[in-house]
PDB file of C-alpha atoms in Angstrom:
ATOM      1  CA  PRO G 357     -24.134 -42.005-131.966  1.00  0.00           C
ATOM      2  CA  GLY G 358     -21.168 -44.295-131.173  1.00  0.00           C
ATOM      3  CA  ALA G 359     -22.788 -45.460-127.924  1.00  0.00           C
ATOM      4  CA  SER G 360     -26.131 -46.083-129.645  1.00  0.00           C
ATOM      5  CA  SER G 361     -24.423 -48.078-132.401  1.00  0.00           C
ATOM      6  CA  ALA G 362     -22.569 -50.168-129.819  1.00  0.00           C
ATOM      7  CA  ALA G 363     -25.791 -50.799-127.900  1.00  0.00           C
ATOM      8  CA  ARG G 364     -27.579 -51.883-131.085  1.00  0.00           C
ATOM      9  CA  THR G 365     -24.698 -54.153-132.006  1.00  0.00           C
ATOM     10  CA  HIS G 366     -24.738 -55.703-128.503  1.00  0.00           C
ATOM     11  CA  HIS G 367     -28.533 -56.176-128.754  1.00  0.00           C
ATOM     12  CA  VAL G 368     -28.238 -57.852-132.166  1.00  0.00           C
ATOM     13  CA  SER G 369     -25.504 -60.130-130.829  1.00  0.00           C
ATOM     14  CA  LEU G 370     -27.649 -61.179-127.877  1.00  0.00           C
ATOM     15  CA  SER G 371     -30.610 -61.789-130.163  1.00  0.00           C
ATOM     16  CA  ALA G 372     -28.496 -63.928-132.468  1.00  0.00           C
ATOM     17  CA  ALA G 373     -27.183 -65.895-129.505  1.00  0.00           C
ATOM     18  CA  ASN G 374     -30.700 -66.447-128.190  1.00  0.00           C
ATOM     19  CA  ASN G 375     -31.899 -67.559-131.619  1.00  0.00           C
ATOM     20  CA  ASN G 376     -28.988 -69.935-131.911  1.00  0.00           C
ATOM     21  CA  GLU G 377     -29.737 -71.420-128.475  1.00  0.00           C
ATOM     22  CA  ALA G 378     -33.416 -71.728-129.399  1.00  0.00           C
ATOM     23  CA  SER G 379     -32.520 -73.529-132.624  1.00  0.00           C
ATOM     24  CA  ARG G 380     -30.356 -75.932-130.632  1.00  0.00           C
ATOM     25  CA  LEU G 381     -33.163 -76.607-128.189  1.00  0.00           C
ATOM     26  CA  GLN G 382     -35.800 -76.992-130.873  1.00  0.00           C
ATOM     27  CA  PRO G 383     -35.272 -80.746-131.390  1.00  0.00           C
ATOM     28  CA  PHE G 384     -36.170 -81.293-127.746  1.00  0.00           C
ATOM     29  CA  GLU G 385     -39.516 -79.547-127.887  1.00  0.00           C
ATOM     30  CA  ALA G 386     -41.209 -82.170-130.092  1.00  0.00           C
ATOM     31  CA  ASP G 387     -41.602 -85.662-128.785  1.00  0.00           C
ATOM     32  CA  GLU G 388     -41.549 -87.165-132.246  1.00  0.00           C
ATOM     33  CA  GLU G 389     -38.171 -85.545-132.976  1.00  0.00           C
ATOM     34  CA  VAL G 390     -36.521 -86.322-129.657  1.00  0.00           C
ATOM     35  CA  GLY G 391     -37.585 -89.924-129.524  1.00  0.00           C
ATOM     36  CA  SER G 392     -38.403 -91.973-126.477  1.00  0.00           C
ATOM     37  CA  PHE G 393     -36.630 -93.267-123.351  1.00  0.00           C
ATOM     38  CA  ASN G 394     -36.629 -97.025-123.306  1.00  0.00           C
ATOM     39  CA  GLY G 395     -34.922 -97.434-119.886  1.00  0.00           C
ATOM     40  CA  ASP G 396     -31.432 -97.897-121.321  1.00  0.00           C
ATOM     41  CA  PHE G 397     -30.778 -95.381-124.056  1.00  0.00           C
ATOM     42  CA  LEU G 398     -32.108 -92.023-125.253  1.00  0.00           C
ATOM     43  CA  HIS G 399     -32.667 -92.057-128.995  1.00  0.00           C
ATOM     44  CA  THR G 400     -32.700 -88.624-130.564  1.00  0.00           C
ATOM     45  CA  ALA G 401     -33.128 -87.222-134.015  1.00  0.00           C
ATOM     46  CA  ASP G 402     -30.188 -84.893-133.404  1.00  0.00           C
ATOM     47  CA  GLU G 403     -27.477 -86.629-131.359  1.00  0.00           C
ATOM     48  CA  ASP G 404     -24.931 -83.915-132.147  1.00  0.00           C
ATOM     49  CA  ALA G 405     -27.192 -81.227-130.665  1.00  0.00           C
ATOM     50  CA  LEU G 406     -27.722 -83.274-127.508  1.00  0.00           C
ATOM     51  CA  SER G 407     -24.000 -83.880-127.093  1.00  0.00           C
ATOM     52  CA  ASN G 408     -23.175 -80.201-127.524  1.00  0.00           C
ATOM     53  CA  LEU G 409     -25.851 -79.158-125.044  1.00  0.00           C
ATOM     54  CA  LEU G 410     -24.646 -81.593-122.388  1.00  0.00           C
ATOM     55  CA  GLN G 411     -21.057 -80.435-122.805  1.00  0.00           C
ATOM     56  CA  HIS G 412     -22.154 -76.835-122.432  1.00  0.00           C
ATOM     57  CA  LYS G 413     -24.136 -77.495-119.248  1.00  0.00           C
ATOM     58  CA  LEU G 414     -21.387 -79.585-117.704  1.00  0.00           C
ATOM     59  CA  SER G 415     -18.782 -76.919-118.402  1.00  0.00           C
ATOM     60  CA  VAL G 416     -20.945 -74.268-116.734  1.00  0.00           C
ATOM     61  CA  ALA G 417     -21.603 -76.466-113.680  1.00  0.00           C
ATOM     62  CA  ALA G 418     -17.940 -77.394-113.281  1.00  0.00           C
ATOM     63  CA  ALA G 419     -16.653 -73.815-113.546  1.00  0.00           C
ATOM     64  CA  PRO G 420     -17.024 -72.973-109.788  1.00  0.00           C
ATOM     65  CA  LEU G 421     -15.235 -76.177-108.813  1.00  0.00           C
ATOM     66  CA  ALA G 422     -12.400 -75.447-111.215  1.00  0.00           C
ATOM     67  CA  VAL G 423     -12.006 -71.952-109.791  1.00  0.00           C
ATOM     68  CA  ALA G 424     -12.058 -73.270-106.221  1.00  0.00           C
ATOM     69  CA  THR G 425      -9.209 -75.662-106.934  1.00  0.00           C
ATOM     70  CA  LEU G 426      -7.064 -72.764-108.085  1.00  0.00           C
ATOM     71  CA  VAL G 427      -7.378 -70.911-104.731  1.00  0.00           C
ATOM     72  CA  PRO G 428      -4.214 -71.395-102.636  1.00  0.00           C
ATOM     73  CA  LEU G 429      -4.627 -73.537 -99.546  1.00  0.00           C
ATOM     74  CA  GLU G 430      -3.145 -70.766 -97.428  1.00  0.00           C
ATOM     75  CA  ALA G 431      -6.170 -68.607 -98.206  1.00  0.00           C
ATOM     76  CA  HIS G 432      -8.496 -71.146 -96.614  1.00  0.00           C
ATOM     77  CA  ALA G 433      -6.348 -71.341 -93.472  1.00  0.00           C
ATOM     78  CA  ALA G 434      -5.790 -67.599 -93.134  1.00  0.00           C
ATOM     79  CA  ASP G 435      -8.667 -67.235 -90.693  1.00  0.00           C
ATOM     80  CA  GLY G 436      -7.199 -69.875 -88.363  1.00  0.00           C
ATOM     81  CA  SER G 437     -10.115 -72.263 -88.948  1.00  0.00           C
ATOM     82  CA  SER G 438      -7.833 -74.980 -90.286  1.00  0.00           C
ATOM     83  CA  GLY G 439      -4.228 -76.033 -90.052  1.00  0.00           C
ATOM     84  CA  GLY G 440      -4.442 -77.890 -86.743  1.00  0.00           C
ATOM     85  CA  GLY G 441      -5.945 -75.129 -84.644  1.00  0.00           C
ATOM     86  CA  GLY G 442      -4.577 -72.140 -86.480  1.00  0.00           C
ATOM     87  CA  GLN G 443      -3.495 -68.756 -85.317  1.00  0.00           C
ATOM     88  CA  LEU G 444      -6.165 -68.389 -82.632  1.00  0.00           C
ATOM     89  CA  ALA G 445      -5.110 -71.535 -80.776  1.00  0.00           C
ATOM     90  CA  SER G 446      -1.471 -70.523 -81.097  1.00  0.00           C
ATOM     91  CA  ALA G 447      -2.201 -67.081 -79.651  1.00  0.00           C
ATOM     92  CA  PHE G 448      -4.095 -68.469 -76.648  1.00  0.00           C
ATOM     93  CA  ALA G 449      -1.409 -71.066 -75.945  1.00  0.00           C
ATOM     94  CA  ALA G 450       1.283 -68.375 -76.031  1.00  0.00           C
ATOM     95  CA  TYR G 451      -0.790 -66.109 -73.775  1.00  0.00           C
ATOM     96  CA  GLY G 452      -1.329 -68.892 -71.238  1.00  0.00           C
ATOM     97  CA  HIS G 453       2.366 -69.732 -71.311  1.00  0.00           C
ATOM     98  CA  TYR G 454       3.506 -66.163 -70.657  1.00  0.00           C
ATOM     99  CA  LEU G 455       0.778 -65.471 -68.093  1.00  0.00           C
ATOM    100  CA  SER G 456       1.634 -68.571 -66.085  1.00  0.00           C
ATOM    101  CA  LEU G 457       5.294 -67.556 -66.041  1.00  0.00           C
ATOM    102  CA  PHE G 458       4.429 -64.090 -64.710  1.00  0.00           C
ATOM    103  CA  ILE G 459       2.212 -65.586 -61.994  1.00  0.00           C
ATOM    104  CA  ILE G 460       4.968 -67.996 -60.994  1.00  0.00           C
ATOM    105  CA  VAL G 461       7.402 -65.123 -60.565  1.00  0.00           C
ATOM    106  CA  GLY G 462       4.846 -63.229 -58.464  1.00  0.00           C
ATOM    107  CA  CYS G 463       4.250 -66.247 -56.238  1.00  0.00           C
ATOM    108  CA  LEU G 464       7.967 -66.851 -55.713  1.00  0.00           C
ATOM    109  CA  VAL G 465       8.568 -63.218 -54.825  1.00  0.00           C
ATOM    110  CA  THR G 466       5.666 -63.382 -52.349  1.00  0.00           C
ATOM    111  CA  GLU G 467       7.123 -66.500 -50.747  1.00  0.00           C
ATOM    112  CA  ARG G 468      10.587 -64.974 -50.636  1.00  0.00           C
ATOM    113  CA  LEU G 469       9.333 -61.872 -48.830  1.00  0.00           C
ATOM    114  CA  THR G 470       7.063 -63.816 -46.477  1.00  0.00           C
ATOM    115  CA  VAL G 471       9.258 -66.652 -45.247  1.00  0.00           C
ATOM    116  CA  LYS G 472      10.881 -65.889 -41.916  1.00  0.00           C
ATOM    117  CA  ALA G 473      11.193 -67.338 -38.450  1.00  0.00           C
ATOM    118  CA  ASN G 474       8.171 -67.185 -36.142  1.00  0.00           C
ATOM    119  CA  MET G 475       5.668 -66.145 -38.801  1.00  0.00           C
ATOM    120  CA  SER G 476       2.197 -65.059 -37.754  1.00  0.00           C
ATOM    121  CA  ASP G 477      -0.931 -66.999 -38.708  1.00  0.00           C
ATOM    122  CA  GLU G 478      -1.695 -64.486 -41.463  1.00  0.00           C
ATOM    123  CA  GLU G 479       1.788 -64.927 -42.910  1.00  0.00           C
ATOM    124  CA  GLU G 480       1.464 -68.706 -42.773  1.00  0.00           C
ATOM    125  CA  ASP G 481      -1.826 -68.470 -44.699  1.00  0.00           C
ATOM    126  CA  ARG G 482      -0.297 -66.103 -47.252  1.00  0.00           C
ATOM    127  CA  LEU G 483       2.573 -68.532 -47.781  1.00  0.00           C
ATOM    128  CA  ALA G 484       0.172 -71.438 -48.316  1.00  0.00           C
ATOM    129  CA  ILE G 485      -1.946 -69.477 -50.819  1.00  0.00           C
ATOM    130  CA  ALA G 486       1.122 -68.374 -52.750  1.00  0.00           C
ATOM    131  CA  ASP G 487       2.448 -71.919 -52.964  1.00  0.00           C
ATOM    132  CA  THR G 488      -0.920 -73.314 -54.082  1.00  0.00           C
ATOM    133  CA  THR G 489      -1.139 -70.684 -56.821  1.00  0.00           C
ATOM    134  CA  LEU G 490       2.437 -71.507 -57.773  1.00  0.00           C
ATOM    135  CA  GLY G 491       1.536 -75.159 -58.262  1.00  0.00           C
ATOM    136  CA  ILE G 492      -1.472 -74.363 -60.449  1.00  0.00           C
ATOM    137  CA  SER G 493       0.542 -71.930 -62.543  1.00  0.00           C
ATOM    138  CA  GLY G 494       3.317 -74.480 -62.925  1.00  0.00           C
ATOM    139  CA  ALA G 495       0.831 -77.002 -64.300  1.00  0.00           C
ATOM    140  CA  LEU G 496      -0.473 -74.380 -66.757  1.00  0.00           C
ATOM    141  CA  LEU G 497       3.095 -73.562 -67.808  1.00  0.00           C
ATOM    142  CA  ALA G 498       3.840 -77.226 -68.497  1.00  0.00           C
ATOM    143  CA  TYR G 499       0.584 -77.804 -70.416  1.00  0.00           C
ATOM    144  CA  THR G 500       0.863 -74.753 -72.657  1.00  0.00           C
ATOM    145  CA  GLY G 501       4.531 -75.494 -73.219  1.00  0.00           C
ATOM    146  CA  TYR G 502       3.622 -79.002 -74.335  1.00  0.00           C
ATOM    147  CA  LEU G 503       1.049 -77.612 -76.775  1.00  0.00           C
ATOM    148  CA  ARG G 504       3.467 -75.096 -78.254  1.00  0.00           C
ATOM    149  CA  THR G 505       6.094 -77.806 -78.701  1.00  0.00           C
ATOM    150  CA  THR G 506       3.995 -80.569 -80.252  1.00  0.00           C
ATOM    151  CA  ALA G 507       1.051 -78.839 -82.001  1.00  0.00           C
ATOM    152  CA  ASP G 508       1.143 -78.670 -85.790  1.00  0.00           C
ATOM    153  CA  TRP G 509       0.672 -74.895 -85.763  1.00  0.00           C
ATOM    154  CA  GLY G 510       4.090 -74.494 -84.162  1.00  0.00           C
ATOM    155  CA  LYS G 511       7.568 -75.523 -85.259  1.00  0.00           C
ATOM    156  CA  GLY G 512       6.871 -79.027 -84.103  1.00  0.00           C
ATOM    157  CA  PHE G 513       8.760 -81.475 -81.933  1.00  0.00           C
ATOM    158  CA  ASP G 514      10.956 -82.529 -84.845  1.00  0.00           C
ATOM    159  CA  TYR G 515      12.581 -79.097 -84.671  1.00  0.00           C
ATOM    160  CA  TYR G 516      12.883 -78.816 -80.888  1.00  0.00           C
ATOM    161  CA  ALA G 517      14.118 -82.388 -80.495  1.00  0.00           C
ATOM    162  CA  HIS G 518      17.378 -81.419 -82.205  1.00  0.00           C
ATOM    163  CA  GLU G 519      17.770 -78.079 -80.423  1.00  0.00           C
ATOM    164  CA  PRO G 520      20.167 -78.445 -77.442  1.00  0.00           C
ATOM    165  CA  VAL G 521      19.088 -75.061 -76.053  1.00  0.00           C
ATOM    166  CA  PHE G 522      15.518 -76.367 -75.850  1.00  0.00           C
ATOM    167  CA  TRP G 523      16.645 -79.289 -73.735  1.00  0.00           C
ATOM    168  CA  LEU G 524      18.696 -76.916 -71.599  1.00  0.00           C
ATOM    169  CA  LYS G 525      15.516 -74.951 -70.971  1.00  0.00           C
ATOM    170  CA  ILE G 526      13.606 -78.111 -70.051  1.00  0.00           C
ATOM    171  CA  PHE G 527      16.499 -79.090 -67.785  1.00  0.00           C
ATOM    172  CA  PHE G 528      16.202 -75.778 -65.919  1.00  0.00           C
ATOM    173  CA  VAL G 529      12.446 -76.278 -65.613  1.00  0.00           C
ATOM    174  CA  ALA G 530      13.059 -79.747 -64.158  1.00  0.00           C
ATOM    175  CA  ILE G 531      15.457 -78.333 -61.569  1.00  0.00           C
ATOM    176  CA  PHE G 532      12.920 -75.643 -60.705  1.00  0.00           C
ATOM    177  CA  GLY G 533      10.245 -78.275 -60.156  1.00  0.00           C
ATOM    178  CA  ALA G 534      12.498 -80.531 -58.114  1.00  0.00           C
ATOM    179  CA  VAL G 535      13.706 -77.713 -55.850  1.00  0.00           C
ATOM    180  CA  SER G 536      10.126 -76.606 -55.215  1.00  0.00           C
ATOM    181  CA  PHE G 537       9.320 -79.975 -53.622  1.00  0.00           C
ATOM    182  CA  PHE G 538      11.024 -79.012 -50.371  1.00  0.00           C
ATOM    183  CA  PRO G 539       9.154 -75.730 -49.707  1.00  0.00           C
ATOM    184  CA  THR G 540       5.867 -77.245 -50.868  1.00  0.00           C
ATOM    185  CA  THR G 541       6.237 -80.275 -48.603  1.00  0.00           C
ATOM    186  CA  LYS G 542       7.029 -78.129 -45.565  1.00  0.00           C
ATOM    187  CA  ILE G 543       4.208 -75.695 -46.313  1.00  0.00           C
ATOM    188  CA  ILE G 544       1.716 -78.571 -46.555  1.00  0.00           C
ATOM    189  CA  GLN G 545       2.987 -80.038 -43.302  1.00  0.00           C
ATOM    190  CA  ARG G 546       2.672 -76.715 -41.540  1.00  0.00           C
ATOM    191  CA  SER G 547      -0.824 -76.089 -42.908  1.00  0.00           C
ATOM    192  CA  VAL G 548      -2.000 -79.479 -41.613  1.00  0.00           C
ATOM    193  CA  ALA G 549      -0.380 -78.851 -38.240  1.00  0.00           C
ATOM    194  CA  LYS G 550      -1.993 -75.416 -38.058  1.00  0.00           C
ATOM    195  CA  ARG G 551      -5.402 -76.934 -38.760  1.00  0.00           C
ATOM    196  CA  ASN G 552      -4.830 -79.500 -36.005  1.00  0.00           C
ATOM    197  CA  GLY G 553      -3.652 -76.841 -33.570  1.00  0.00           C
ATOM    198  CA  ASN G 554      -0.136 -78.196 -33.044  1.00  0.00           C
ATOM    199  CA  MET G 555       1.907 -76.114 -35.469  1.00  0.00           C
ATOM    200  CA  VAL G 556       5.470 -75.388 -34.376  1.00  0.00           C
ATOM    201  CA  PRO G 557       6.800 -71.860 -35.128  1.00  0.00           C
ATOM    202  CA  MET G 558       9.231 -71.820 -38.022  1.00  0.00           C
ATOM    203  CA  SER G 559      12.818 -71.900 -36.845  1.00  0.00           C
ATOM    204  CA  GLU G 560      15.645 -69.746 -38.153  1.00  0.00           C
ATOM    205  CA  GLU G 561      17.237 -72.827 -39.725  1.00  0.00           C
ATOM    206  CA  LEU G 562      14.109 -73.808 -41.675  1.00  0.00           C
ATOM    207  CA  ALA G 563      13.462 -70.219 -42.758  1.00  0.00           C
ATOM    208  CA  ALA G 564      17.048 -69.932 -44.040  1.00  0.00           C
ATOM    209  CA  ARG G 565      16.802 -73.253 -45.894  1.00  0.00           C
ATOM    210  CA  MET G 566      13.518 -72.333 -47.559  1.00  0.00           C
ATOM    211  CA  THR G 567      14.846 -68.888 -48.476  1.00  0.00           C
ATOM    212  CA  SER G 568      17.895 -70.350 -50.214  1.00  0.00           C
ATOM    213  CA  LEU G 569      15.761 -72.809 -52.176  1.00  0.00           C
ATOM    214  CA  ILE G 570      13.280 -70.118 -53.226  1.00  0.00           C
ATOM    215  CA  ASN G 571      16.240 -68.079 -54.481  1.00  0.00           C
ATOM    216  CA  ALA G 572      17.289 -71.099 -56.551  1.00  0.00           C
ATOM    217  CA  GLU G 573      13.778 -71.351 -57.973  1.00  0.00           C
ATOM    218  CA  LEU G 574      13.873 -67.690 -58.985  1.00  0.00           C
ATOM    219  CA  LEU G 575      17.225 -68.236 -60.687  1.00  0.00           C
ATOM    220  CA  MET G 576      15.878 -71.187 -62.692  1.00  0.00           C
ATOM    221  CA  VAL G 577      12.752 -69.272 -63.706  1.00  0.00           C
ATOM    222  CA  ALA G 578      14.875 -66.304 -64.803  1.00  0.00           C
ATOM    223  CA  SER G 579      16.794 -68.597 -67.156  1.00  0.00           C
ATOM    224  CA  ILE G 580      13.637 -69.682 -69.018  1.00  0.00           C
ATOM    225  CA  PRO G 581      13.114 -66.489 -71.090  1.00  0.00           C
ATOM    226  CA  LEU G 582      16.792 -66.442 -72.077  1.00  0.00           C
ATOM    227  CA  THR G 583      16.850 -70.028 -73.308  1.00  0.00           C
ATOM    228  CA  ALA G 584      13.453 -69.548 -75.002  1.00  0.00           C
ATOM    229  CA  SER G 585      14.775 -66.544 -76.930  1.00  0.00           C
ATOM    230  CA  LEU G 586      17.863 -68.457 -78.046  1.00  0.00           C
ATOM    231  CA  MET G 587      16.047 -71.595 -79.171  1.00  0.00           C
ATOM    232  CA  ALA G 588      13.380 -69.612 -81.049  1.00  0.00           C
ATOM    233  CA  ARG G 589      16.172 -68.147 -83.190  1.00  0.00           C
ATOM    234  CA  GLY G 590      17.791 -71.499 -83.842  1.00  0.00           C
ATOM    235  CA  VAL G 591      20.919 -70.812 -81.789  1.00  0.00           C
ATOM    236  CA  GLY G 592      22.823 -74.059 -81.364  1.00  0.00           C
ATOM    237  CA  TYR G 593      20.515 -76.087 -83.581  1.00  0.00           C
ATOM    238  CA  MET G 594      22.036 -79.466 -84.483  1.00  0.00           C
ATOM    239  CA  PRO G 595      20.132 -81.774 -86.840  1.00  0.00           C
ATOM    240  CA  THR G 596      22.167 -84.714 -85.560  1.00  0.00           C
ATOM    241  CA  PHE G 597      21.637 -83.963 -81.861  1.00  0.00           C
ATOM    242  CA  PRO G 598      20.131 -87.047 -80.157  1.00  0.00           C
ATOM    243  CA  TRP G 599      17.024 -85.958 -78.293  1.00  0.00           C
ATOM    244  CA  GLN G 600      17.440 -88.918 -75.924  1.00  0.00           C
ATOM    245  CA  VAL G 601      20.369 -87.112 -74.303  1.00  0.00           C
ATOM    246  CA  GLY G 602      18.292 -84.071 -73.401  1.00  0.00           C
ATOM    247  CA  ALA G 603      15.301 -86.128 -72.301  1.00  0.00           C
ATOM    248  CA  GLY G 604      17.477 -88.393 -70.185  1.00  0.00           C
ATOM    249  CA  ALA G 605      19.156 -85.486 -68.408  1.00  0.00           C
ATOM    250  CA  THR G 606      15.772 -83.902 -67.714  1.00  0.00           C
ATOM    251  CA  VAL G 607      14.274 -87.064 -66.245  1.00  0.00           C
ATOM    252  CA  ALA G 608      17.383 -87.672 -64.137  1.00  0.00           C
ATOM    253  CA  ALA G 609      17.312 -84.124 -62.746  1.00  0.00           C
ATOM    254  CA  LEU G 610      13.615 -84.177 -61.932  1.00  0.00           C
ATOM    255  CA  GLY G 611      13.622 -87.655 -60.462  1.00  0.00           C
ATOM    256  CA  GLY G 612      16.915 -87.524 -58.607  1.00  0.00           C
ATOM    257  CA  LEU G 613      16.687 -84.016 -57.187  1.00  0.00           C
ATOM    258  CA  GLY G 614      12.960 -84.353 -56.573  1.00  0.00           C
ATOM    259  CA  PHE G 615      13.509 -87.447 -54.438  1.00  0.00           C
ATOM    260  CA  LYS G 616      16.351 -85.734 -52.588  1.00  0.00           C
ATOM    261  CA  TYR G 617      14.347 -82.648 -51.641  1.00  0.00           C
ATOM    262  CA  VAL G 618      11.183 -84.521 -50.700  1.00  0.00           C
ATOM    263  CA  LYS G 619      13.185 -86.824 -48.444  1.00  0.00           C
ATOM    264  CA  GLU G 620      14.983 -83.853 -46.889  1.00  0.00           C
ATOM    265  CA  ALA G 621      11.670 -82.153 -46.146  1.00  0.00           C
ATOM    266  CA  LEU G 622      10.118 -85.261 -44.626  1.00  0.00           C
ATOM    267  CA  ASP G 623      13.194 -85.946 -42.476  1.00  0.00           C
ATOM    268  CA  TRP G 624      13.526 -82.340 -41.351  1.00  0.00           C
ATOM    269  CA  GLU G 625      13.342 -81.866 -37.597  1.00  0.00           C
ATOM    270  CA  GLU G 626      12.941 -78.523 -35.933  1.00  0.00           C
ATOM    271  CA  PRO G 627      15.252 -77.682 -33.018  1.00  0.00           C
ATOM    272  CA  ALA G 628      13.999 -78.522 -29.554  1.00  0.00           C
ATOM    273  CA  SER G 629      13.681 -74.827 -28.708  1.00  0.00           C
ATOM    274  CA  ALA G 630      11.172 -74.343 -31.521  1.00  0.00           C
ATOM    275  CA  ALA G 631       9.184 -77.404 -30.469  1.00  0.00           C
ATOM    276  CA  GLU G 632       8.934 -76.150 -26.892  1.00  0.00           C
ATOM    277  CA  ALA G 633       7.572 -72.741 -27.946  1.00  0.00           C
ATOM    278  CA  PRO G 634       3.875 -73.765 -28.240  1.00  0.00           C
ATOM    279  CA  ALA G 635       3.935 -75.311 -24.768  1.00  0.00           C
ATOM    280  CA  ALA G 636       5.492 -72.169 -23.345  1.00  0.00           C
ATOM    281  CA  LYS G 637       2.799 -69.995 -24.946  1.00  0.00           C
ATOM    282  CA  ALA G 638       0.082 -72.272 -23.567  1.00  0.00           C
ATOM    283  CA  ASN G 639       1.524 -72.015 -20.089  1.00  0.00           C
ATOM    284  CA  GLU G 640       1.672 -68.235 -20.335  1.00  0.00           C
ATOM    285  CA  LYS G 641      -2.000 -68.073 -21.299  1.00  0.00           C
ATOM    286  CA  ALA G 642      -2.907 -70.379 -18.425  1.00  0.00           C
TER     287      ALA G 642
END
């Protein structure tokens, strides 16, 4: 009985509401009551009813917009579709950064285990492939690092610019790049000579020099995760630190050391004994 009474009450309420709405709309059903549109104004017999109806319709139409403005902005960016690239772009940039670092370590270890005096043709090819892959991975490391530093879905350059540990990390990366110029230059020279058929076997001196420089590269690469962990936690952060100091030191290290090692590689001369080896082999075959 209670449910039936409630249902009847609800039905009567709806009927009353419908009747009320119908009575409000009634002036619009007869042309003589509504009036006519003269191009400028709408003359009605019941201006109050028209005003109430328009307010009601406008309030209903504006309700979704009002609700939408109350939704926090973070909810719209939660799927990563906004906010300068979002979480998806950040994840891929981080993945590329870490992957390139792992590949670089693998290439350096391969070079370190391959370099020796009097390498075979297969070992020379392996060394060239490893160094080429190293160069590509280094470019990927630099690009993804740039994205993670400057993109608006990260901490932003304004934070890293005043983080001395960040500039220490970039300084180590610059040294790594500069040191790599010597092995890369010699590997390119040897690959060209091998293609032309006049490659000189690697001497003990050159093998020792390249080994020491590859060890230095490994040391610089090993420092990157440490400095990255420190700067991510704000260790050493100084709001007043001038970023020009870190940038200047980085450019000086890359430019100065890079020039030094390229010049050393280009001026390198193998001992006479190593240069005479190909002629001796040719005579033995003859």
